[in-house]
Coordinates of C-alpha atoms and ligand atoms in Angstrom, one line a residue:
M1 CA 38.5 -86.5 -98.7
T2 CA 39.4 -86.4 -94.9
L3 CA 36.9 -87.3 -92.1
S4 CA 38.1 -86.5 -88.5
C5 CA 37.2 -87.3 -85.1
H6 CA 38.4 -88.9 -82.0
G7 CA 41.8 -90.5 -82.9
L8 CA 42.8 -93.4 -81.2
G9 CA 46.1 -94.3 -82.4
V10 CA 48.1 -96.9 -80.5
R11 CA 51.0 -94.6 -79.7
G12 CA 54.4 -95.9 -79.9
S13 CA 53.0 -98.8 -82.2
R14 CA 51.4 -98.8 -85.5
S15 CA 49.3 -95.8 -85.0
V16 CA 48.6 -95.6 -88.8
A17 CA 47.0 -98.2 -91.1
L18 CA 46.3 -98.1 -94.9
G19 CA 44.1 -100.7 -96.5
P20 CA 40.9 -101.5 -98.4
A21 CA 37.6 -100.5 -96.5
F22 CA 35.2 -103.1 -95.4
V23 CA 32.1 -101.4 -94.9
I24 CA 29.5 -103.1 -92.7
A25 CA 26.5 -100.9 -93.4
R26 CA 23.1 -101.0 -92.1
G27 CA 20.4 -101.8 -94.9
P28 CA 18.5 -98.5 -95.9
S29 CA 15.8 -97.7 -93.3
P30 CA 12.6 -97.1 -94.9
S31 CA 11.1 -94.0 -93.7
S32 CA 7.5 -94.5 -95.1
P33 CA 5.5 -97.6 -95.1
E34 CA 6.7 -100.0 -97.8
R35 CA 3.2 -101.6 -98.5
V36 CA 3.1 -105.2 -99.9
A37 CA 0.3 -106.9 -101.6
P38 CA -1.9 -108.7 -99.1
E39 CA -0.9 -111.9 -100.7
A40 CA 2.7 -111.1 -100.0
V41 CA 2.2 -110.7 -96.3
G42 CA 2.8 -114.3 -95.5
L43 CA 6.3 -114.0 -97.6
E44 CA 7.2 -111.0 -95.5
L45 CA 6.5 -113.0 -92.3
A46 CA 8.7 -115.8 -93.7
R47 CA 11.5 -113.3 -94.6
L48 CA 11.4 -111.9 -91.0
D49 CA 11.5 -115.3 -89.4
A50 CA 14.5 -116.5 -91.9
A51 CA 16.3 -113.3 -91.1
L52 CA 15.8 -114.0 -87.4
D53 CA 17.0 -117.4 -87.6
A54 CA 20.1 -116.2 -89.8
A55 CA 21.0 -113.4 -87.3
R56 CA 20.8 -116.0 -84.1
D57 CA 22.9 -118.5 -85.9
A58 CA 25.4 -116.0 -86.8
L59 CA 25.5 -114.9 -83.2
R60 CA 25.8 -118.5 -82.1
S61 CA 28.6 -119.2 -84.5
V62 CA 30.3 -116.2 -83.2
R63 CA 29.8 -117.4 -79.7
S64 CA 31.4 -120.9 -80.5
R65 CA 34.5 -119.2 -82.0
I66 CA 35.3 -116.9 -79.0
P67 CA 38.9 -118.1 -77.9
A68 CA 38.9 -119.4 -74.5
A69 CA 41.0 -116.5 -73.0
T70 CA 38.2 -113.9 -73.9
P71 CA 36.3 -112.7 -70.8
V72 CA 33.3 -114.7 -70.0
S73 CA 31.3 -111.4 -70.3
V74 CA 31.7 -111.2 -74.1
A75 CA 29.8 -114.8 -74.4
E76 CA 27.0 -113.4 -72.2
F77 CA 27.0 -110.0 -74.1
I78 CA 26.0 -112.1 -77.1
D79 CA 23.5 -114.4 -75.3
T80 CA 21.6 -111.3 -74.4
H81 CA 21.5 -110.3 -78.0
I82 CA 20.3 -113.8 -79.0
L83 CA 17.5 -113.7 -76.2
M84 CA 16.4 -110.2 -77.4
M85 CA 15.9 -111.5 -80.8
E86 CA 13.3 -113.8 -79.3
D87 CA 11.7 -111.1 -77.2
A88 CA 7.8 -110.7 -77.8
A89 CA 8.2 -107.1 -77.4
L90 CA 10.2 -106.8 -80.5
V91 CA 9.4 -109.9 -82.6
D92 CA 5.6 -110.3 -82.0
A93 CA 4.9 -106.8 -82.4
V94 CA 6.9 -106.6 -85.7
R95 CA 4.8 -109.6 -87.0
E96 CA 1.7 -108.0 -85.8
L97 CA 2.6 -104.7 -87.8
I98 CA 3.4 -106.7 -91.0
R99 CA -0.1 -108.3 -90.7
A100 CA -2.0 -105.1 -89.8
E101 CA -0.4 -102.7 -92.3
A102 CA 0.6 -105.1 -95.1
C103 CA 4.0 -103.8 -95.0
S104 CA 7.6 -104.9 -95.6
A105 CA 9.5 -106.6 -92.7
E106 CA 12.1 -104.0 -92.9
W107 CA 9.6 -101.1 -92.3
A108 CA 7.9 -103.0 -89.5
L109 CA 11.1 -103.7 -87.9
Q110 CA 12.2 -100.1 -88.2
R111 CA 9.1 -98.8 -86.7
Q112 CA 8.8 -101.2 -83.8
R113 CA 12.5 -100.1 -83.0
D114 CA 11.5 -96.6 -83.1
V115 CA 8.6 -97.3 -80.7
L116 CA 11.0 -99.2 -78.3
I117 CA 13.8 -96.6 -78.5
R118 CA 11.2 -93.9 -77.3
V119 CA 10.2 -96.0 -74.3
F120 CA 13.9 -96.5 -73.4
D121 CA 14.6 -92.8 -74.0
A122 CA 11.9 -91.9 -71.7
M123 CA 13.2 -94.1 -68.8
E124 CA 14.7 -92.3 -65.8
D125 CA 17.0 -95.1 -64.8
P126 CA 20.3 -94.5 -66.7
Y127 CA 20.9 -98.1 -66.8
L128 CA 17.6 -99.0 -68.6
R129 CA 18.1 -96.2 -70.9
S130 CA 21.5 -97.4 -71.8
R131 CA 19.9 -100.8 -73.0
R132 CA 18.7 -98.9 -76.2
H133 CA 22.0 -99.4 -77.6
D134 CA 21.7 -103.4 -77.3
L135 CA 18.2 -102.9 -79.1
D136 CA 19.9 -101.0 -82.0
H137 CA 22.7 -103.7 -82.2
V138 CA 19.9 -106.4 -82.5
V139 CA 17.8 -104.5 -84.9
L140 CA 20.9 -104.0 -87.0
Q141 CA 21.9 -107.5 -87.2
I142 CA 18.3 -108.4 -88.2
Q143 CA 18.0 -105.7 -90.7
T144 CA 21.3 -106.8 -92.2
Q145 CA 20.2 -110.3 -92.6
L146 CA 16.9 -109.0 -94.3
G147 CA 19.2 -107.1 -96.8
G148 CA 21.1 -110.2 -97.5
G149 CA 24.1 -108.4 -96.1
V150 CA 26.8 -109.1 -93.7
R151 CA 27.4 -107.9 -90.3
A152 CA 30.5 -108.4 -88.0
E153 CA 29.2 -111.7 -86.5
G154 CA 28.7 -113.2 -90.2
L155 CA 32.4 -112.0 -90.7
A156 CA 33.8 -114.1 -88.0
G157 CA 36.3 -116.5 -89.4
Q158 CA 36.4 -114.6 -92.8
D159 CA 39.7 -113.4 -93.9
L160 CA 39.7 -109.6 -93.2
A161 CA 43.3 -109.3 -93.3
G162 CA 44.4 -106.0 -94.3
C163 CA 41.0 -104.5 -94.2
V164 CA 39.9 -101.3 -92.4
V165 CA 36.5 -102.2 -90.9
V166 CA 34.0 -99.1 -91.2
A167 CA 31.0 -99.7 -89.2
E168 CA 28.1 -97.7 -87.4
D169 CA 29.4 -99.0 -84.1
L170 CA 31.1 -102.1 -82.9
A171 CA 30.3 -104.1 -79.9
P172 CA 33.2 -105.5 -77.9
A173 CA 32.6 -109.1 -79.3
D174 CA 32.8 -107.6 -82.9
A175 CA 36.0 -105.6 -82.2
I176 CA 37.7 -108.9 -80.6
L177 CA 36.5 -111.1 -83.6
L178 CA 37.3 -108.5 -86.3
G179 CA 40.7 -108.1 -85.0
Q180 CA 41.2 -111.9 -85.0
G181 CA 40.0 -112.0 -88.7
G182 CA 42.9 -109.7 -89.4
A183 CA 41.2 -106.3 -89.6
I184 CA 44.0 -103.7 -89.5
A185 CA 41.9 -100.8 -88.3
F186 CA 38.5 -99.7 -87.1
V187 CA 36.5 -96.6 -88.1
T188 CA 33.1 -96.1 -86.3
E189 CA 30.4 -93.7 -86.6
F190 CA 29.6 -93.5 -83.0
G191 CA 31.7 -93.8 -79.6
G192 CA 34.0 -91.6 -77.5
P193 CA 37.5 -92.2 -77.0
M194 CA 36.5 -94.1 -73.8
S195 CA 34.0 -96.4 -75.4
H196 CA 34.2 -100.1 -75.3
T197 CA 35.5 -100.3 -78.7
A198 CA 38.1 -97.6 -78.0
I199 CA 39.4 -99.7 -74.8
L200 CA 39.6 -102.7 -76.8
A201 CA 41.1 -101.3 -80.0
R202 CA 43.9 -100.0 -77.6
S203 CA 44.3 -103.4 -76.2
L204 CA 44.3 -105.0 -79.5
N205 CA 47.0 -102.8 -80.8
I206 CA 44.7 -101.7 -83.7
P207 CA 44.4 -98.0 -84.7
A208 CA 40.9 -96.7 -84.4
V209 CA 38.9 -93.4 -85.3
V210 CA 35.7 -93.3 -83.5
G211 CA 32.8 -90.9 -83.8
V212 CA 33.1 -90.3 -87.5
H213 CA 29.4 -89.5 -88.2
H214 CA 28.1 -90.8 -91.5
A215 CA 31.3 -92.8 -92.3
T216 CA 29.4 -95.8 -93.7
Q217 CA 27.6 -93.4 -96.1
Y218 CA 30.7 -91.5 -97.3
L219 CA 33.1 -94.3 -97.3
R220 CA 33.0 -96.8 -100.1
H221 CA 33.4 -100.6 -99.8
G222 CA 36.8 -101.4 -101.3
E223 CA 38.3 -98.1 -101.5
T224 CA 41.8 -97.6 -100.0
L225 CA 41.5 -95.7 -96.6
V226 CA 44.3 -94.2 -94.6
V227 CA 43.3 -94.5 -90.7
D228 CA 45.7 -92.1 -89.0
G229 CA 45.0 -92.6 -85.4
D230 CA 47.2 -89.8 -84.1
L231 CA 45.6 -87.5 -86.1
G232 CA 42.1 -88.9 -85.5
A233 CA 41.5 -88.7 -89.3
V234 CA 40.3 -90.9 -91.9
L235 CA 41.7 -90.3 -95.3
A236 CA 39.9 -91.4 -98.7
D237 CA 40.3 -90.5 -102.3
L238 CA 43.9 -90.5 -101.7
D239 CA 46.2 -88.6 -104.2
P240 CA 49.4 -90.3 -105.2
A241 CA 51.4 -88.0 -103.0
T242 CA 49.4 -88.7 -99.9
L243 CA 49.4 -92.4 -100.7
A244 CA 53.2 -92.4 -101.1
F245 CA 53.5 -90.4 -97.9
Y246 CA 51.5 -92.7 -95.7
Q247 CA 53.2 -95.8 -97.5
G248 CA 56.6 -94.4 -96.3
R249 CA 55.4 -93.7 -92.8
I250 CA 54.0 -97.1 -92.4
R251 CA 57.3 -98.6 -93.7
A252 CA 59.3 -96.5 -91.4
L253 CA 57.1 -97.4 -88.5
D254 CA 57.4 -101.1 -89.3
E255 CA 61.3 -100.8 -89.8
R256 CA 61.5 -99.0 -86.6
R257 CA 59.3 -101.6 -84.6
A258 CA 61.5 -104.4 -86.0
A259 CA 64.6 -102.7 -84.8
Q260 CA 63.1 -102.1 -81.5
R261 CA 62.2 -105.8 -81.0
C262 CA 66.0 -106.3 -80.7
T263 CA 66.2 -104.0 -77.9
V264 CA 63.5 -105.9 -75.6
D265 CA 66.1 -107.4 -73.5
R266 CA 68.1 -104.2 -73.1
P267 CA 67.8 -102.7 -69.6
S268 CA 65.7 -99.6 -69.0
V269 CA 68.5 -97.5 -67.7
T270 CA 69.3 -93.8 -68.2
L271 CA 72.7 -92.5 -69.5
D272 CA 73.6 -91.6 -66.2
G273 CA 72.9 -95.1 -64.8
V274 CA 69.2 -94.9 -63.3
H275 CA 67.0 -97.7 -63.6
I276 CA 63.6 -96.6 -64.6
G277 CA 60.6 -99.1 -64.2
L278 CA 58.6 -99.7 -67.3
F279 CA 55.3 -101.6 -66.8
A280 CA 52.3 -102.5 -68.8
N281 CA 48.6 -101.5 -68.6
L282 CA 46.1 -104.4 -69.0
E283 CA 42.5 -104.3 -70.0
L284 CA 42.1 -108.1 -70.5
P285 CA 43.9 -110.9 -69.2
E286 CA 45.2 -112.0 -72.7
D287 CA 47.0 -108.7 -72.8
A288 CA 49.6 -110.2 -70.4
A289 CA 51.2 -111.7 -73.4
A290 CA 51.8 -108.4 -75.1
A291 CA 53.1 -107.1 -71.7
R292 CA 55.8 -109.9 -71.7
V293 CA 56.6 -109.6 -75.4
N294 CA 57.4 -105.9 -75.1
G295 CA 59.5 -106.4 -72.2
A296 CA 57.5 -105.0 -69.3
A297 CA 58.8 -105.1 -65.9
G298 CA 55.4 -106.0 -64.6
V299 CA 51.9 -104.7 -64.8
G300 CA 51.2 -101.4 -63.3
L301 CA 47.5 -101.2 -63.9
Y302 CA 45.3 -104.1 -64.4
R303 CA 41.7 -102.6 -65.0
T304 CA 39.1 -105.1 -63.7
E305 CA 36.1 -103.5 -65.0
F306 CA 35.9 -105.9 -67.9
L307 CA 34.8 -108.8 -65.5
Y308 CA 31.6 -106.9 -65.0
M309 CA 30.7 -105.7 -68.4
N310 CA 28.0 -107.0 -70.8
R311 CA 26.4 -109.5 -68.3
S312 CA 23.2 -109.7 -66.1
D313 CA 24.9 -110.9 -63.1
L314 CA 27.8 -110.2 -60.9
P315 CA 31.3 -112.0 -60.8
D316 CA 31.6 -114.1 -57.7
E317 CA 34.9 -114.8 -55.9
A318 CA 35.8 -117.8 -57.9
E319 CA 35.5 -115.7 -61.2
H320 CA 37.7 -113.1 -59.9
L321 CA 40.2 -115.4 -58.7
E322 CA 40.2 -117.3 -61.9
A323 CA 40.9 -114.1 -64.0
Y324 CA 43.6 -113.2 -61.7
R325 CA 45.2 -116.5 -61.6
A326 CA 45.3 -116.4 -65.6
V327 CA 47.0 -113.1 -65.4
I328 CA 49.5 -114.3 -62.9
D329 CA 50.2 -117.4 -65.1
G330 CA 50.5 -115.3 -68.2
L331 CA 53.0 -113.0 -66.6
A332 CA 55.3 -115.7 -65.3
G333 CA 56.7 -114.0 -62.3
I334 CA 56.5 -110.5 -63.0
P335 CA 54.4 -108.6 -60.7
V336 CA 50.8 -107.4 -61.4
T337 CA 49.1 -104.4 -59.9
I338 CA 45.4 -105.2 -59.6
R339 CA 43.1 -102.2 -59.4
T340 CA 39.9 -102.7 -57.5
L341 CA 36.7 -102.0 -59.2
D342 CA 36.5 -98.6 -60.9
L343 CA 33.0 -98.3 -62.1
G344 CA 30.8 -95.4 -63.0
V345 CA 30.7 -92.6 -65.6
D346 CA 33.1 -93.9 -68.4
K347 CA 33.1 -97.4 -67.4
Q348 CA 29.5 -98.0 -66.9
V349 CA 27.9 -101.5 -66.4
D350 CA 24.5 -103.1 -66.4
T351 CA 24.6 -104.7 -62.9
V352 CA 26.2 -102.1 -60.7
G353 CA 25.8 -98.6 -59.7
P354 CA 23.5 -95.9 -58.4
T355 CA 20.5 -94.4 -60.2
C356 CA 21.0 -90.8 -60.2
P357 CA 18.7 -88.1 -61.3
P358 CA 19.5 -86.4 -64.7
A359 CA 20.8 -83.4 -63.2
C360 CA 23.4 -85.0 -61.0
N361 CA 26.9 -85.4 -62.3
P362 CA 28.1 -88.9 -62.3
A363 CA 31.6 -87.9 -62.4
L364 CA 31.6 -86.6 -59.1
G365 CA 29.1 -89.1 -57.8
L366 CA 29.1 -92.6 -56.4
R367 CA 31.9 -94.2 -58.3
A368 CA 35.0 -96.4 -58.1
I369 CA 36.2 -96.7 -54.5
R370 CA 33.1 -94.7 -53.4
L371 CA 30.7 -97.2 -54.9
C372 CA 32.8 -100.2 -53.2
L373 CA 32.7 -98.6 -50.0
H374 CA 28.9 -97.9 -50.1
D375 CA 28.4 -101.6 -51.0
P376 CA 31.0 -103.7 -49.2
E377 CA 29.1 -106.9 -50.2
L378 CA 30.0 -105.9 -53.8
F379 CA 33.5 -105.2 -52.9
R380 CA 34.2 -108.2 -50.6
P381 CA 34.5 -110.8 -53.2
Q382 CA 37.0 -108.8 -55.2
L383 CA 39.1 -108.2 -52.2
R384 CA 39.2 -111.8 -51.1
A385 CA 40.1 -112.9 -54.6
I386 CA 42.9 -110.5 -54.9
L387 CA 44.3 -111.6 -51.6
R388 CA 43.9 -115.1 -52.4
A389 CA 45.5 -114.5 -55.7
S390 CA 48.5 -113.1 -54.0
A391 CA 49.4 -116.7 -52.7
H392 CA 50.0 -117.6 -56.5
G393 CA 52.4 -114.8 -57.6
P394 CA 53.6 -111.3 -56.9
V395 CA 50.4 -109.3 -56.7
R396 CA 49.8 -105.5 -55.6
L397 CA 46.4 -104.3 -54.8
M398 CA 45.6 -100.7 -56.0
I399 CA 42.6 -98.5 -54.9
P400 CA 41.2 -96.0 -57.4
M401 CA 39.8 -92.4 -56.8
I402 CA 40.8 -92.0 -53.3
T403 CA 39.6 -88.5 -52.1
T404 CA 40.2 -88.5 -48.5
V405 CA 42.5 -89.8 -45.9
G406 CA 39.5 -91.0 -43.8
E407 CA 38.1 -93.0 -47.0
L408 CA 41.5 -94.6 -47.4
D409 CA 41.6 -95.6 -43.6
T410 CA 38.1 -97.3 -44.2
V411 CA 39.4 -99.2 -47.0
L412 CA 42.4 -100.4 -45.1
A413 CA 40.2 -101.4 -42.3
L414 CA 38.2 -103.4 -44.7
I415 CA 41.2 -105.0 -46.2
A416 CA 42.4 -105.9 -42.7
Q417 CA 39.0 -107.4 -41.9
V418 CA 39.2 -109.6 -45.2
R419 CA 42.9 -110.7 -44.4
G420 CA 41.5 -111.9 -41.0
E421 CA 38.6 -113.8 -42.4
L422 CA 40.8 -115.4 -44.8
A423 CA 43.5 -116.4 -42.0
S424 CA 40.6 -117.8 -39.7
E425 CA 39.3 -120.0 -42.9
G426 CA 42.9 -121.4 -43.3
I427 CA 43.1 -119.8 -46.8
D428 CA 46.5 -118.7 -48.2
F429 CA 47.4 -115.2 -49.1
D430 CA 50.6 -113.1 -49.1
P431 CA 50.4 -111.1 -45.8
A432 CA 52.9 -108.6 -47.1
M433 CA 51.0 -107.8 -50.4
P434 CA 51.8 -104.3 -51.2
I435 CA 48.8 -101.9 -51.1
G436 CA 48.7 -98.6 -53.3
G437 CA 46.3 -95.9 -54.1
M438 CA 45.7 -93.9 -57.3
V439 CA 46.1 -90.3 -57.2
E440 CA 43.4 -89.2 -59.7
V441 CA 41.7 -86.2 -58.0
P442 CA 43.3 -83.0 -57.0
S443 CA 42.6 -83.6 -53.1
A444 CA 44.6 -86.8 -53.4
A445 CA 47.6 -84.9 -54.7
L446 CA 47.4 -82.2 -52.3
C447 CA 47.2 -84.7 -49.5
A448 CA 49.5 -87.1 -51.1
R449 CA 52.1 -87.0 -48.1
A450 CA 49.3 -88.3 -45.6
L451 CA 48.1 -91.0 -48.2
A452 CA 51.8 -92.1 -48.8
Q453 CA 52.4 -92.5 -45.1
R454 CA 49.5 -95.1 -45.1
L455 CA 50.3 -96.8 -48.4
D456 CA 53.0 -99.1 -50.1
F457 CA 53.0 -97.0 -53.4
L458 CA 51.0 -94.3 -55.1
S459 CA 50.0 -94.3 -58.9
I460 CA 49.3 -91.1 -60.4
G461 CA 46.0 -91.5 -62.9
T462 CA 46.5 -88.6 -65.2
N463 CA 43.3 -89.4 -67.2
D464 CA 41.1 -88.4 -64.3
L465 CA 43.5 -86.0 -62.6
T466 CA 43.3 -83.9 -65.8
Q467 CA 39.5 -84.2 -65.9
Y468 CA 39.1 -83.0 -62.3
T469 CA 41.7 -80.4 -62.2
L470 CA 40.5 -78.8 -65.3
A471 CA 36.8 -79.5 -64.9
V472 CA 36.8 -80.9 -68.3
D473 CA 34.8 -84.0 -69.0
R474 CA 37.3 -86.6 -70.3
M475 CA 34.6 -88.0 -72.7
D476 CA 33.1 -84.8 -73.9
D477 CA 34.2 -84.0 -77.5
S478 CA 32.9 -80.3 -77.3
V479 CA 35.3 -79.4 -74.5
S480 CA 38.2 -81.5 -75.4
Y481 CA 40.3 -78.6 -76.5
L482 CA 40.6 -77.8 -72.8
Y483 CA 41.8 -81.2 -72.0
D484 CA 45.5 -80.7 -71.5
P485 CA 47.3 -83.4 -69.3
V486 CA 50.3 -81.0 -69.2
H487 CA 48.5 -78.0 -68.1
P488 CA 50.5 -76.1 -65.6
A489 CA 48.2 -77.0 -62.8
V490 CA 48.1 -80.7 -63.6
L491 CA 51.9 -80.7 -63.5
R492 CA 52.3 -79.0 -60.2
L493 CA 49.9 -81.7 -58.9
I494 CA 52.0 -84.3 -60.3
R495 CA 55.1 -82.7 -58.7
M496 CA 53.5 -82.5 -55.4
T497 CA 52.8 -86.0 -55.5
L498 CA 56.3 -87.0 -56.7
E499 CA 57.7 -84.9 -53.8
A500 CA 55.3 -86.5 -51.2
G501 CA 56.7 -89.7 -52.4
R502 CA 60.4 -88.7 -51.9
A503 CA 59.7 -87.4 -48.6
T504 CA 58.0 -90.5 -47.2
G505 CA 60.0 -92.9 -49.0
T506 CA 57.0 -94.2 -50.9
P507 CA 57.3 -95.3 -54.7
V508 CA 55.2 -93.3 -57.0
A509 CA 54.2 -94.6 -60.4
M510 CA 52.2 -93.2 -63.3
C511 CA 49.6 -95.2 -65.0
G512 CA 47.5 -92.6 -67.0
E513 CA 47.9 -92.1 -70.7
L514 CA 50.7 -89.5 -70.1
A515 CA 53.0 -92.2 -68.9
G516 CA 53.0 -93.8 -72.5
D517 CA 53.2 -90.6 -74.5
P518 CA 56.7 -90.2 -75.7
R519 CA 56.4 -86.3 -76.1
Y520 CA 56.5 -86.1 -72.2
T521 CA 58.8 -88.8 -71.3
R522 CA 61.7 -86.4 -70.7
L523 CA 59.6 -84.0 -68.8
L524 CA 58.5 -86.9 -66.4
L525 CA 61.9 -88.2 -65.9
G526 CA 63.1 -84.8 -65.2
M527 CA 60.4 -84.3 -62.7
G528 CA 61.4 -87.5 -60.9
L529 CA 59.1 -90.1 -62.2
R530 CA 60.8 -93.5 -62.0
E531 CA 57.9 -95.9 -62.8
F532 CA 55.7 -95.5 -65.8
S533 CA 52.8 -97.9 -66.6
M534 CA 51.4 -97.6 -70.1
Q535 CA 49.8 -99.8 -73.1
A536 CA 52.3 -102.6 -74.0
G537 CA 52.7 -101.2 -77.5
A538 CA 54.3 -98.0 -76.3
L539 CA 56.9 -99.7 -74.0
L540 CA 59.8 -100.0 -76.5
D541 CA 59.5 -96.4 -77.6
I542 CA 59.5 -95.1 -74.0
K543 CA 62.6 -97.3 -73.4
E544 CA 64.4 -95.9 -76.2
L545 CA 63.9 -92.5 -74.9
V546 CA 64.9 -93.4 -71.2
R547 CA 68.0 -95.0 -72.6
A548 CA 68.9 -91.8 -74.3
S549 CA 68.2 -89.5 -71.4
D550 CA 70.5 -88.1 -69.0
L551 CA 68.8 -87.2 -65.8
S552 CA 70.9 -84.8 -64.4
V553 CA 70.5 -82.5 -67.5
L554 CA 66.8 -83.1 -67.7
E555 CA 66.3 -82.4 -63.9
A556 CA 67.9 -78.8 -64.4
Q557 CA 65.9 -78.2 -67.5
V558 CA 62.6 -79.1 -65.7
A559 CA 63.6 -77.1 -62.7
E560 CA 63.8 -74.1 -65.2
L561 CA 60.7 -74.9 -66.9
F562 CA 58.8 -74.9 -63.6
K563 CA 60.1 -71.4 -62.7
R564 CA 58.5 -70.2 -66.0
L565 CA 55.5 -72.5 -66.2
D566 CA 53.1 -69.7 -66.0
E567 CA 54.9 -67.4 -68.5
G568 CA 55.4 -67.6 -72.1
D569 CA 54.8 -71.0 -73.8
P570 CA 55.3 -74.0 -71.8
A571 CA 54.9 -76.1 -75.0
A572 CA 58.0 -74.5 -76.5
L573 CA 59.7 -75.2 -73.4
M574 CA 58.9 -78.8 -73.5
E575 CA 60.0 -78.9 -77.0
A576 CA 63.4 -77.8 -76.1
I577 CA 63.7 -80.5 -73.5
N578 CA 62.7 -83.0 -76.2
R579 CA 65.3 -81.6 -78.4
G580 CA 67.8 -82.2 -75.7
S581 CA 68.8 -78.4 -76.1
D582 CA 68.8 -75.6 -73.7
A583 CA 67.5 -73.3 -76.3
G584 CA 64.4 -71.6 -75.0
L585 CA 65.4 -72.5 -71.5
G586 CA 68.3 -70.2 -70.7
Ligands
PEP601 C1 43.5 -92.6 -65.0 O1 42.5 -92.0 -64.5 O2 44.5 -92.0 -65.3 C2 43.6 -94.1 -64.9 C3 44.8 -94.6 -65.4 O3 42.3 -94.8 -64.8 P1 41.3 -95.0 -65.9 O4 41.8 -94.3 -67.3 O5 41.0 -96.3 -65.9 O6 40.2 -94.2 -65.1
MG602 MG1 40.9 -93.1 -63.6

């Protein structure tokens, strides 16, 4: 049996896992009232209280085990769930139902959950609507305790070594703890490629397949599963040939990885002697270790959204500074590119952001730098902290989602103002801290020259550039067949940006997923890209390709490919480039 959906293989690393399923299932949800005898009502109330106590204890125990390096937001997320377990709207109402209907605790809980979910769903405010997921997490934890079952929190500290965790959904705290418990892969029923679980799985270097509907029903606890993150498939009921194939593939991947480890210190230089900068992307401060272990020259993208997630207040300047200093210390002298807040759409949080009517398109709305300029008091603490961090190590500041030159000028003026404030307060910062901008929307690529003239570097964000060029929602599974980061239109915008960089003497990096995809490394080298930033797990694979590439050959091949971009099959031409042959290009 093969179940497939969004694959989240960690490219260049272990993108495949094989092991026994650890199914974390919700207890059956009764659909009709489960009546109990009047004398058993007291017992049901006691069962509910015991389950609430156990669920809260399990969460507190998780909270106490969270490692120091974990973002504070994860602990706050758990606190919110503990508080919800004490909320009268949930708990008192369930008690009342048990008494009034003489029904089981499970049924009363389920019914009250359905009532509250309907209330959440009817809310106009997208933030309030999104709280339904918290309610579901909490109800799931209580139901699991009622069923005497286990939940991720109850598993913290247990030996999950070698297990594939199959769950309806995993909260960020679950993903971190399960990873620490030794889980080798995640399969979830819900979530898109940009869900919290997906982002964390990538940063934990754990293959995952998300959005596999009914996985907890189809997959049996203990049965052997293959999670193929590259294919986006989960395989069960394995026949001997399939099992042997994947065992061989995993062995080969392990051997390759071990051999690559020896190459960490080798320079990232092409056959014709050109140095290529290979940088890491960071989701969490603790990812800094993986960046160093894999030989990153620095961090080309540190996403700071995690500082804002799963909490009810905003991080202040001190908290920003603490997180940035932790990364700077972890990187021990290599530079970090801190991207300013990029909230909105795929990175929604509870505390920030506009409320927009359902008809509006949030991907085109007040997000990222637009949001920061709309609310400078939200932005200022982060700008101050990044500048202050620059006194402690090599820091670069990067602005996401720039759309117009005027917008960039406004940001630069704000940064200059903040610099002035810090100087007058006698606070240290690096006055020469480089400032760069991301090229993520077509207008930025088309105006790249003007942007480059005002900035110290550009970085191409292909995840959004693809979305906005092709008008394809990067999170919408129903149109994902159109999502193509090497579509001729996207390639032309990338080339335009690289040309603007050359013309103005401004370095151009790439930090979207394309930069860590080995299928396109030669293409990008041939187009003139000299700085790649990617998940740390992909660095050694990309270095291997860089070291085997001759730029003069690739440049000629890519020039040929561009002449024929609209004819025939560009994929075949790219394949020829990857084979290192001229076949198909002549
Ligand atoms: C991108 O859009 O390519 C990018 C790197 O930013 P994010 O994925 O965080 O939107
Ligand atoms: Mg982006």
